[in-house]
Coordinates of C-alpha atoms and ligand atoms in Angstrom, one line a residue:
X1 CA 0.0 0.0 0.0
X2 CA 1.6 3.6 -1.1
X3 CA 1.6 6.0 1.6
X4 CA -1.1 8.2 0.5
X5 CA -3.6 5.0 0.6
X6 CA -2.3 3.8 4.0
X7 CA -3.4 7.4 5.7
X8 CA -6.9 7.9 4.2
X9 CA -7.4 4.2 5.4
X10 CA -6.8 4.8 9.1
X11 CA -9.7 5.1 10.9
X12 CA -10.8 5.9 14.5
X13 CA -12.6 3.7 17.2
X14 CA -12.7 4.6 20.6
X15 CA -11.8 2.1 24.0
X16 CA -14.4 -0.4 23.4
X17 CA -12.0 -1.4 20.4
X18 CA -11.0 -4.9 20.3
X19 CA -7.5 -4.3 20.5
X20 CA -8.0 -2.8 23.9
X21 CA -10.4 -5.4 25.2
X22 CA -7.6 -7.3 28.1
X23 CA -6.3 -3.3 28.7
X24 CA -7.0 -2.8 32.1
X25 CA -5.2 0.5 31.9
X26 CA -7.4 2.0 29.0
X27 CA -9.9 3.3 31.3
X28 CA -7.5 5.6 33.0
X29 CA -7.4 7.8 30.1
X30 CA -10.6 9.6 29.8
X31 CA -11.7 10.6 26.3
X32 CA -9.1 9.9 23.7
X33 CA -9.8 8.5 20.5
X34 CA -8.0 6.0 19.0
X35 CA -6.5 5.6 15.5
X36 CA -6.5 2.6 13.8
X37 CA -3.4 2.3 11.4
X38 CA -3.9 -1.0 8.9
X39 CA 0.0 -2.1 8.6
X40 CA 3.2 -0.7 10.1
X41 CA 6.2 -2.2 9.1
X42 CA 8.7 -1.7 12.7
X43 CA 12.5 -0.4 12.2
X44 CA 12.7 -4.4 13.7
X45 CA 10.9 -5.7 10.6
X46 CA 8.2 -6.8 11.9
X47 CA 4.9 -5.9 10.4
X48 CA 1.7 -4.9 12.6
X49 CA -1.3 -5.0 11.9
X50 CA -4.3 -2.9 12.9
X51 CA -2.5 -1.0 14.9
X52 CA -3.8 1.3 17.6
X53 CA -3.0 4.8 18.4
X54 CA -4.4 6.4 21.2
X55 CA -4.4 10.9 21.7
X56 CA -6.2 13.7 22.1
X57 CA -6.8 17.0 21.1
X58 CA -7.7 20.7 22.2
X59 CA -8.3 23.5 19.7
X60 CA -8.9 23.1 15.9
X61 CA -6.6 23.4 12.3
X62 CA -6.5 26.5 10.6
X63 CA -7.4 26.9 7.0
X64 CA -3.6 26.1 6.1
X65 CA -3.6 23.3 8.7
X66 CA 0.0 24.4 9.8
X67 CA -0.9 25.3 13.0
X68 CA -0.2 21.7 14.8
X69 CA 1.4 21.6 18.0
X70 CA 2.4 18.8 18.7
X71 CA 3.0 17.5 22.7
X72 CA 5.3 14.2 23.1
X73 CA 5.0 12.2 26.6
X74 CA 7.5 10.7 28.9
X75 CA 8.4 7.0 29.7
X76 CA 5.2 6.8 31.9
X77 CA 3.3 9.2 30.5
X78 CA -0.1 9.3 28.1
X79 CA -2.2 11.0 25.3
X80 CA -3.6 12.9 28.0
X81 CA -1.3 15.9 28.1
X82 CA -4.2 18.0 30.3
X83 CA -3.1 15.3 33.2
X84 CA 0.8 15.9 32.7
X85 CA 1.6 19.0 31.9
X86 CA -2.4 20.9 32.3
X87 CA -1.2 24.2 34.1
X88 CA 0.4 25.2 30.3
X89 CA -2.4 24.6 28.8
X90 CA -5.6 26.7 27.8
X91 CA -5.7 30.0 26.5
X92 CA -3.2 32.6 27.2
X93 CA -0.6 30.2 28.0
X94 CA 2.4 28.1 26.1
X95 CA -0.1 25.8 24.6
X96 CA -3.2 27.7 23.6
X97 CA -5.7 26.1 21.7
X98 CA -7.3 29.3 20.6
X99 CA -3.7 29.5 18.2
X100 CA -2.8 25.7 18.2
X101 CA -3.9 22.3 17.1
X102 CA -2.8 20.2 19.7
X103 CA -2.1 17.2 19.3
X104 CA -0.6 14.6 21.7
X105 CA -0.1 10.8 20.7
X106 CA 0.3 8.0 23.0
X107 CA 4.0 5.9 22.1
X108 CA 4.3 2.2 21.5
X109 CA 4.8 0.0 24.3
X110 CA 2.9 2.3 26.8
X111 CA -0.5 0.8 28.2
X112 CA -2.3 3.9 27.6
X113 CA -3.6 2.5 24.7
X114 CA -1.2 2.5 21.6
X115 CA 0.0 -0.7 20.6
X116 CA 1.9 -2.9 23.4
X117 CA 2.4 -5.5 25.4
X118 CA -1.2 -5.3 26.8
X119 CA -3.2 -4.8 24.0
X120 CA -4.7 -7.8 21.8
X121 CA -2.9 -9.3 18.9
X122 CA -5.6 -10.4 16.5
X123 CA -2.9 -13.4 15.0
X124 CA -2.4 -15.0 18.8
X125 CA -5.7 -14.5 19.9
X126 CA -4.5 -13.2 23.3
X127 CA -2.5 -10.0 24.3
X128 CA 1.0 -9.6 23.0
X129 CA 2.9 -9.8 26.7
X130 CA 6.4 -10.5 26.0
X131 CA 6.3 -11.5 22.6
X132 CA 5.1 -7.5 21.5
X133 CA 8.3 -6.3 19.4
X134 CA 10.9 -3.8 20.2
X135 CA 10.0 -0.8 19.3
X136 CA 12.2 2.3 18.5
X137 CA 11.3 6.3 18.7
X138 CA 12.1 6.6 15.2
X139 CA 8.9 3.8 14.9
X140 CA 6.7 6.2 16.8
X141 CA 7.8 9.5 14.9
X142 CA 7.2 7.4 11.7
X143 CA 3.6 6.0 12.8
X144 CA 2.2 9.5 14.6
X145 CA 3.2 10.7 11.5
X146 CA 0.8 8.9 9.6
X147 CA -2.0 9.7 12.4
X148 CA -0.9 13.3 12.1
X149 CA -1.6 13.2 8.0
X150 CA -5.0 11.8 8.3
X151 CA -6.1 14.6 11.0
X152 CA -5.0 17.2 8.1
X153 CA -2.3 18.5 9.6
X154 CA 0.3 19.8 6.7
X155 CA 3.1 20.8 8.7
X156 CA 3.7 20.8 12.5
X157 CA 4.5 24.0 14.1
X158 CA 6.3 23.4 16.9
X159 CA 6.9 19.8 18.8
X160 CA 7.4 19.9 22.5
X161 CA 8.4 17.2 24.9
X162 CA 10.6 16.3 27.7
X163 CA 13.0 13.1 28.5
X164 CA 11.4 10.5 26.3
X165 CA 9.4 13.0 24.2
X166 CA 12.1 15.0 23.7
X167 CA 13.9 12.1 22.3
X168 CA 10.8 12.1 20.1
X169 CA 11.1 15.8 19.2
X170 CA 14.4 15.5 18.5
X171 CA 13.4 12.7 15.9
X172 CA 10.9 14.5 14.3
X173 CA 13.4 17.4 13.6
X174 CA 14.8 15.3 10.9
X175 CA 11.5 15.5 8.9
X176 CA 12.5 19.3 7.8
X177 CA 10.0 19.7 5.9
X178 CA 7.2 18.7 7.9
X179 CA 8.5 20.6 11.2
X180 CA 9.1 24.1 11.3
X181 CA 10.4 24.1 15.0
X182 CA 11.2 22.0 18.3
X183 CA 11.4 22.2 22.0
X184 CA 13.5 19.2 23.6
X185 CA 13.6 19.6 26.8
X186 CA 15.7 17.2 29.8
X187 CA 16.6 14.7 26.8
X188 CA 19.2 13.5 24.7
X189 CA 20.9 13.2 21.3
X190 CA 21.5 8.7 22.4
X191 CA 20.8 7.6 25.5
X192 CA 23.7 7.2 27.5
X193 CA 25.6 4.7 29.0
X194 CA 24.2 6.0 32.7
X195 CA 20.4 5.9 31.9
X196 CA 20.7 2.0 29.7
X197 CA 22.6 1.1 33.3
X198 CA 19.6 2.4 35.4
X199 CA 17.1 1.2 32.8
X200 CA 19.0 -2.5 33.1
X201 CA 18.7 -2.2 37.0
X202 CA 15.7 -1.9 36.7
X203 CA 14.3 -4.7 34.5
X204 CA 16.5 -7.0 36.2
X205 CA 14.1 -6.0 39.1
X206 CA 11.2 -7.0 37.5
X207 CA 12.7 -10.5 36.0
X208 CA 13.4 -10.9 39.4
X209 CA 10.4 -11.3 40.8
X210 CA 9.2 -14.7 40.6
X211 CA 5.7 -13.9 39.5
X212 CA 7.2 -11.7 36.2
X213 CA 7.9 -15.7 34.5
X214 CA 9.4 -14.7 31.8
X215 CA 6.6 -11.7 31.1
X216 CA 3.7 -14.7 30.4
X217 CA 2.4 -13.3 34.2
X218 CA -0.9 -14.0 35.0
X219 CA -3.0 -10.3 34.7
X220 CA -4.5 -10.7 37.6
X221 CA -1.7 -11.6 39.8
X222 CA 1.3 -9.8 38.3
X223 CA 4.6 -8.9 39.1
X224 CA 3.9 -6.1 41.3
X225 CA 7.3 -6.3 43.6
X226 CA 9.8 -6.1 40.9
X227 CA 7.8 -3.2 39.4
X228 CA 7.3 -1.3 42.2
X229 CA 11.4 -1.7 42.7
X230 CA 12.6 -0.5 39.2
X231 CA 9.8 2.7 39.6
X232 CA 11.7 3.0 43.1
X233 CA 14.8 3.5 41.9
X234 CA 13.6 5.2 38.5
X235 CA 12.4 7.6 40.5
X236 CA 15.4 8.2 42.7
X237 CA 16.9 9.3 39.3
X238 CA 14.3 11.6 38.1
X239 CA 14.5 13.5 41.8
X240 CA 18.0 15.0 43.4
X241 CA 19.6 14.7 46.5
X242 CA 18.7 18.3 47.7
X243 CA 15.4 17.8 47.2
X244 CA 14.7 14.4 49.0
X245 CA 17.1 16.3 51.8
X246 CA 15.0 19.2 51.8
X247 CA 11.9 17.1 51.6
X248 CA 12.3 14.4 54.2
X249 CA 15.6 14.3 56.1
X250 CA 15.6 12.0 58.6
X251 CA 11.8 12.4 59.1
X252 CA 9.2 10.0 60.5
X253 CA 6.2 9.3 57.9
X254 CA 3.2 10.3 59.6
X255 CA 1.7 6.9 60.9
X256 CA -2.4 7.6 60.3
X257 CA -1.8 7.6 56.9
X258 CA 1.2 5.3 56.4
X259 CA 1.2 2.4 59.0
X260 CA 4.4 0.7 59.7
X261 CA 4.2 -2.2 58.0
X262 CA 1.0 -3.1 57.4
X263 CA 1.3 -7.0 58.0
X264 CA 3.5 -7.3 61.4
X265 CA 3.7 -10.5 63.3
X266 CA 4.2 -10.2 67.1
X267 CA 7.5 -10.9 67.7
X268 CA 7.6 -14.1 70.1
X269 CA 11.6 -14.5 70.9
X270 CA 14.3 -11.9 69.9
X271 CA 15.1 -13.8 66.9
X272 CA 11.1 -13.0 66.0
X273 CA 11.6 -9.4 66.2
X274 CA 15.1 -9.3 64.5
X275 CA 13.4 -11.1 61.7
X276 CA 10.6 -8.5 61.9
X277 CA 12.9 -5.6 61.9
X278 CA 15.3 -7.2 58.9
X279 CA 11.9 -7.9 57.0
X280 CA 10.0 -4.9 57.2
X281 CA 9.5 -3.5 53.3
X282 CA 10.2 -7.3 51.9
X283 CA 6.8 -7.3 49.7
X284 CA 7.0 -11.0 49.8
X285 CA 7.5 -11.7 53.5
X286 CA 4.0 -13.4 54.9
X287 CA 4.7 -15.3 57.4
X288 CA 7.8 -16.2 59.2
X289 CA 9.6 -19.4 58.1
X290 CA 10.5 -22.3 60.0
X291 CA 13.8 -22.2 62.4
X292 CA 14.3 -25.1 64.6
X293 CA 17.0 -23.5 66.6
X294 CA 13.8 -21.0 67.7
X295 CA 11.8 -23.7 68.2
X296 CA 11.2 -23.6 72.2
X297 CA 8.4 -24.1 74.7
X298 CA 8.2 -20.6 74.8
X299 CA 8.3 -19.8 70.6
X300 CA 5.6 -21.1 68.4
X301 CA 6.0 -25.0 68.3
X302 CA 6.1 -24.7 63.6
X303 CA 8.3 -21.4 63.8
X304 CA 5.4 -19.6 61.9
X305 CA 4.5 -16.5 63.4
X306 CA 1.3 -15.8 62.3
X307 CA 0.3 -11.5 61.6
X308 CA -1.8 -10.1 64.7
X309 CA -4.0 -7.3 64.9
X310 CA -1.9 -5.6 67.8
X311 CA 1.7 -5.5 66.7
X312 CA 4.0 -5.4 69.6
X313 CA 6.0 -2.2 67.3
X314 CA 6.3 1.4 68.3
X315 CA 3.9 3.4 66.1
X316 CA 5.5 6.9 67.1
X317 CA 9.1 5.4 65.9
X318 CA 8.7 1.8 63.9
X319 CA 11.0 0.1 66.1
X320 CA 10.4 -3.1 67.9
X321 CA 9.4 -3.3 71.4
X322 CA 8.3 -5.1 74.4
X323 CA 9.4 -8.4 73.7
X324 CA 12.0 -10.5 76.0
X325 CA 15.4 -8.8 75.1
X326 CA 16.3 -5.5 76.7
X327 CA 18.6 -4.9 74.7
X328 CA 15.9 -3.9 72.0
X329 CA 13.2 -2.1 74.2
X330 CA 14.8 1.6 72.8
X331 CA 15.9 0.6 69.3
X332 CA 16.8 3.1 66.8
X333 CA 14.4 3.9 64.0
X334 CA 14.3 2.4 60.9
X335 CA 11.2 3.3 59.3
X336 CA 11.5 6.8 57.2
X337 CA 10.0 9.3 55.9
X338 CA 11.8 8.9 52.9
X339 CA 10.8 5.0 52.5
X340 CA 7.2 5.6 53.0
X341 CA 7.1 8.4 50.5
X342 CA 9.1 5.3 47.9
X343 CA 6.9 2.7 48.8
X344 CA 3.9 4.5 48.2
X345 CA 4.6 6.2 45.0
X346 CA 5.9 2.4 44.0
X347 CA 2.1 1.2 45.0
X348 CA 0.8 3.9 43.1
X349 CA 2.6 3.2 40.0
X350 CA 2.0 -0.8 40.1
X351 CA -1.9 0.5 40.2
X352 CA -0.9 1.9 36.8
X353 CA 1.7 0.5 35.1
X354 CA 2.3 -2.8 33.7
X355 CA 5.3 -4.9 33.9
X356 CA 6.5 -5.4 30.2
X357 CA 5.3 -2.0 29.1
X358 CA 8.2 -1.1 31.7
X359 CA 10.3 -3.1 29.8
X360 CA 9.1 -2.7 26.5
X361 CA 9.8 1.3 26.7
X362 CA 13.2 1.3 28.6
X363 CA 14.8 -1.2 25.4
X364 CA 13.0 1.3 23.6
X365 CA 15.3 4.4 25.2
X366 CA 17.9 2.0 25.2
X367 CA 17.9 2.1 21.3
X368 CA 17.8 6.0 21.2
X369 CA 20.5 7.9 19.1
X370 CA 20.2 10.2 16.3
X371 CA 23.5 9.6 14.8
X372 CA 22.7 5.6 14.6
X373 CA 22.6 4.8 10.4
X374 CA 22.9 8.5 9.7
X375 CA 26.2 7.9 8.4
X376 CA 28.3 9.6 10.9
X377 CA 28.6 8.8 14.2
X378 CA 28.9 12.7 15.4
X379 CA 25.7 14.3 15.8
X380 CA 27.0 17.5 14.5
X381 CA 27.6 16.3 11.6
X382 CA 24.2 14.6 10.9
X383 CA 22.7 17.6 12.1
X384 CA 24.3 20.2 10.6
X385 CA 21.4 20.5 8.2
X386 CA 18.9 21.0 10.8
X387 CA 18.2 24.7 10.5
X388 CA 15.0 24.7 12.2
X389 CA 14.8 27.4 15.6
X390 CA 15.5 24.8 18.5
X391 CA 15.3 26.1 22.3
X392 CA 16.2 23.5 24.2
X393 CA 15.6 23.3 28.2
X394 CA 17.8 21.7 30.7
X395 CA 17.8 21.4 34.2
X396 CA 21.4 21.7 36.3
X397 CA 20.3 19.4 39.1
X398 CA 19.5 17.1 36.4
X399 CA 21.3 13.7 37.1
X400 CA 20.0 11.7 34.5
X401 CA 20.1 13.3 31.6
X402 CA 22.5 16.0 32.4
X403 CA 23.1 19.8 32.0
X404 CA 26.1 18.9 29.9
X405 CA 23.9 16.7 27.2
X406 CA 21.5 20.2 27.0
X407 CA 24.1 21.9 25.9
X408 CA 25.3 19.6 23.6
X409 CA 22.2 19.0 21.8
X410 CA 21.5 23.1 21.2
X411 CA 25.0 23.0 20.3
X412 CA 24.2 20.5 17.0
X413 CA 21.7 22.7 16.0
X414 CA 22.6 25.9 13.8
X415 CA 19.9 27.5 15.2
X416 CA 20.1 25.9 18.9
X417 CA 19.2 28.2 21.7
X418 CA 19.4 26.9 25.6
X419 CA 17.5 28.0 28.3
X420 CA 17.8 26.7 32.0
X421 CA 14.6 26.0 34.3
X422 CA 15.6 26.5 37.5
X423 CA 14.8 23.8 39.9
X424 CA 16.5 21.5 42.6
X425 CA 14.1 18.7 42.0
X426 CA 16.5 17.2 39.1
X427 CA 15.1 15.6 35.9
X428 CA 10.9 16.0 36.9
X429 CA 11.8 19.8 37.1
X430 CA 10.4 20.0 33.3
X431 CA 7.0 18.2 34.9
X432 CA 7.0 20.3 38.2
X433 CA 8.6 23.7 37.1
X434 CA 5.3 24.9 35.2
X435 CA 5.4 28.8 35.4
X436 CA 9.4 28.4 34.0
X437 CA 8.7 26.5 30.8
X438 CA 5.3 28.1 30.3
X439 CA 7.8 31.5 29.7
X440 CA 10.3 30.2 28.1
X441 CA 7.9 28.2 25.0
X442 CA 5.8 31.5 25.3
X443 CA 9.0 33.8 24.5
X444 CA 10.1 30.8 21.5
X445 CA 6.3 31.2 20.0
X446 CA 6.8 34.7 20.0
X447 CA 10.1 35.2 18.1
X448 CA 9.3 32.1 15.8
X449 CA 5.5 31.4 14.9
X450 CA 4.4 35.1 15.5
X451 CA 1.8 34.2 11.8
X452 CA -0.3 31.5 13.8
X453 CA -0.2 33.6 16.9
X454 CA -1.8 36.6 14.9
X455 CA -4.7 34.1 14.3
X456 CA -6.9 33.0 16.8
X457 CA -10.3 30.4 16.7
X458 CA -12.3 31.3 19.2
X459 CA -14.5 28.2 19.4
X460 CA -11.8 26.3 20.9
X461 CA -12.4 28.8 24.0
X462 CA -15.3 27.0 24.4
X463 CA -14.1 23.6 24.1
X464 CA -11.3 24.7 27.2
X465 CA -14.3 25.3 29.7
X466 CA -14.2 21.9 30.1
X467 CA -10.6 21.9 30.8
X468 CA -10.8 23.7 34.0
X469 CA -13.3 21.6 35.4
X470 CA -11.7 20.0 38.6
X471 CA -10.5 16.4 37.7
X472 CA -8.7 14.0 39.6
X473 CA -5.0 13.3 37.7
X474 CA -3.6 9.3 37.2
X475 CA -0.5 10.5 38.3
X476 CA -0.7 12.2 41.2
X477 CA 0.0 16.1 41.5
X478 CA 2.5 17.9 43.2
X479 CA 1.6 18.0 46.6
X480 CA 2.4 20.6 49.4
X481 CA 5.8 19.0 50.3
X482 CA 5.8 20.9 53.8
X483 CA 3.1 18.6 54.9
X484 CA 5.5 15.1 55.6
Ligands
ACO1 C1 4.6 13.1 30.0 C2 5.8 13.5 30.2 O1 6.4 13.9 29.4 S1 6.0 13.1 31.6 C3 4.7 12.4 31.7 C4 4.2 12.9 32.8 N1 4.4 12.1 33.7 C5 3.5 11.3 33.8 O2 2.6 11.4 33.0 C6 3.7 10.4 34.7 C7 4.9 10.8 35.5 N2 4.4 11.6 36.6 C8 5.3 11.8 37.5 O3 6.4 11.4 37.3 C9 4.8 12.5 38.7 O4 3.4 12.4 38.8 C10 5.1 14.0 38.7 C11 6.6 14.2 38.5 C12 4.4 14.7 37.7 C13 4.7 14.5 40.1 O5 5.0 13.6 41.0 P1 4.0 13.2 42.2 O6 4.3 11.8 42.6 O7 2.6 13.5 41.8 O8 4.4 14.2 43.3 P2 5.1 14.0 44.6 O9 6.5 13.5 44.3 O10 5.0 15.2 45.2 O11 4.3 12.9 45.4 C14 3.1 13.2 45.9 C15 2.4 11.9 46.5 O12 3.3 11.3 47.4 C16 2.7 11.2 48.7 N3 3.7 11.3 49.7 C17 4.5 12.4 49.9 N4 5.3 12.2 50.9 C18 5.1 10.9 51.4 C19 5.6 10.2 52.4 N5 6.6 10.6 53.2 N6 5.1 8.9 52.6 C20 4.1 8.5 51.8 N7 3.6 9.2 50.8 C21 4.0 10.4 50.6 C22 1.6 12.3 48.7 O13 0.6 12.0 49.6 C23 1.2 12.3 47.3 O14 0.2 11.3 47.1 P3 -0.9 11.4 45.9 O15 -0.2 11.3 44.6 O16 -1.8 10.3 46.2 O17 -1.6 12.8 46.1
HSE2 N1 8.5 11.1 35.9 C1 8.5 11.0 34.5 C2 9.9 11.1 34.1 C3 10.5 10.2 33.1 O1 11.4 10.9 32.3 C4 7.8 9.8 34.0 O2 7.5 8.9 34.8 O3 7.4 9.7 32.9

């Protein structure tokens, strides 16, 4: 099928689709639509079929349907850009749908709803778990390109995304003459050998865990340990040192709202409690195995210490008390502030995330460089032709995709501008620091694409009402930090 065919035969469904009907994690998106591409041929050779593409919209094409913006998510982010990044968008800010057509599609390998290990491949007659195949950014620039074309849009505007979309963006600025300018921000020109190190640490947490079984897990009983890990220590990377410091320090949680442990057995002996105490945080741990040497008139007679309502544990420090040994009646703490906060953004993410999306999109970064078949392996050189406007943003408390890689990428482009967003929160500074890169994509709009900003459709005021209703987010806002 020629390319012209292959666009005007995509069509659009929404979640009921077939493709999405084992997708637990479709109905977290509200209202996208979903495009239905016939055949896409992967970078991998592999050909799919009926391929789903989940986004959204705000705001309408103009008569020379050049006005596209176009938003590109992170690793766990969605079509849903109003949930990610909502603050800069509506009218009178960065992304205003009375100038724009915004667009944001949803990337392979995500749940959200694109094409991925959880939805349905109509040749197995089951979902594609492990056996979906890898899938590069280049393979999502190439297929929301053909989603793009069958909205109308001639030419995008301006493409804007952070980390993994602005791996994305800085994809699409090889298309010259389909994009007339770009915003990467906290990315990179190929992942480096830092981030595929903490993306490997963290699928080795989720093979792992004995449930992930070589990614054929059960969907009702899934991997959940080895995936709340890897977002534990993912998330360790996208933060900074300063700001857990500042955040926690050596603080207690606050125990109304996060118990220690939730399933504590009373401790019986000292070795009981030391068990307890070494446990604590072990997602497996249910019941204490057997030990003979414990096994005493006075211990349980099987060693299995069974959980009680009434822990004997210190709910003002965590630390076990009251039991035979003196020696641990004033322990120091070991339950944190800091752990509490990990453990329950890790719960919160398993609630949203599946296990071989995880690893589905991290081989995806993995296989991230512009130079690769570009014939030259220095991005200068492949990019030299790139004379586009490019601001790109970068964060200096940034540890996983460094200050230093900002400045390289602006410096490949001929027309490369950087800007810094101020922030000690490290790499989520581009999803936290709103009222920064609001300014700084305003100030770009204004020097570059001052034509569509002269024009205005003011029916997509209308459509924005709804914007500014209050909705609850799927991933959590930033919350007043003074309050742990
Ligand atoms: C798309 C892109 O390009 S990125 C995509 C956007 N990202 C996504 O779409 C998903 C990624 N999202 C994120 O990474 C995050 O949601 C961010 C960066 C946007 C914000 O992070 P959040 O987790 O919402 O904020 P924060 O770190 O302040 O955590 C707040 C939560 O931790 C809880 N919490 C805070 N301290 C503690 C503690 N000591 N113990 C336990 N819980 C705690 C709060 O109660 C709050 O809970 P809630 O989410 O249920 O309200
Ligand atoms: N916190 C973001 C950052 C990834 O770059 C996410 O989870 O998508």
């Amino acid at each position: 099928m020629d390319s012209q065919s292959l666009v005007d035969s995509i069509y659009f469904v929404d979640f009921t689709h077939p493709s999405q009907q084992e997708n637990k994690f479709i109905g977290l998106i509200p209202d996208q639509r979903i495009a239905i591409v016939p055949e896409f041929t992967l970078e991998c050779g592999e050909v799919l079929y009926d391929v789903p593409v989940a986004f959204k919209t705000w705001g309408a094409l103009n008569k020379e349907r050049n006005n596209c913006l176009l938003l590109c998510h992170a690793l766990s982010g969605s079509a849903d850009a109003a949930d990610w990044w909502g603050p800069m968008l509506g009218p009178g800010r960065a992304f205003d749908p009375t100038h724009f057509f915004i667009v944001c599609l949803n990337s392979l390998g995500s749940p959200y709803g694109s094409a991925s290990p959880v939805t349905w491949n109509s040749e197995t007659k089951s979902i594609y778990g492990p056996e979906f195949p890898l899938t590069t950014v280049r393979d999502d620039v190439a297929l929301h390109k053909l989603v793009l074309q069958r909205l109308g849009v001639e030419q995008i505007a301006m493409a804007v995304g952070g980390s993994m979309g602005g791996m994305l963006v800085l994809e699409w600025a090889f298309d010259t003459n389909y994009v007339r300018s770009i915003v990467p921000i906290s990315t990179s020109l190929r992942h480096s050998a830092w981030c595929i190190s903490w993306s490997e640490a963290q699928r080795q947490s989720i093979y792992s865990d004995p449930k992930f079984n070589d990614g054929f897990y059960d969907m009702d009983d899934q991997p959940l340990s080895g995936l709340g890990a890897a977002r534990m220590s993912a998330l360790l990377t996208y933060r900074s040192k300063c700001s857990f410091e500042r955040r926690f320090a050596r603080k207690s949680p606050d125990y109304n709202r996060h118990p220690y442990p939730d399933r504590v057995p009373t401790p019986m002996t000292p070795g009981d409690a030391h068990w307890v105490v070494h446990n604590e945080g072990n997602g497996y741990r249910r019941e204490r195995p057997s030990r003979s040497r414990d096994s005493s008139p006075e211990s349980p007679a099987s060693g299995s210490v069974k959980a009680s309502s009434t822990p004997s544990l210190s709910q003002s420090t965590g630390s076990v008390s009251g039991t035979q040994s003196p020696s641990l009646r004033r322990p120091a703490n070991t339950y944190f502030s800091a752990q509490s906060y990990l453990r329950y953004q890790a719960k919160k993410f398993v609630g949203r995330f599946d296990a071989n999306c995880y690893i589905s999109i991290t081989k995806k970064l993995d296989t991230h460089d512009v130079s690769r078949d570009r014939g030259s392996e220095d991005p200068k050189e492949v990019m030299k032709h790139l004379t586009l406007p490019v601001l790109v943003l970068g964060i200096e408390s940034d540890g996983l995709f460094t200050y230093d890689e900002q400045v390289e990428i602006a410096s490949c482009f001929p027309n490369g501008k950087l800007e810094t967003i101020i922030s000690a929160e490290g790499h989520d500074g581009f999803l936290l620091e709103f009222t920064q890169v609001n300014s700084y994509i305003q100030k770009f709009e204004e020097e570059h694409l001052g034509d569509i900003m002269s024009q205005k459709n003011a029916s997509a005021e209308l459509e924005l009402e709804s914007l500014n209703a209050q909705r609850e987010s799927v991933f959590g806002e930033m919350e007043d930090i003074t309050s742990w």
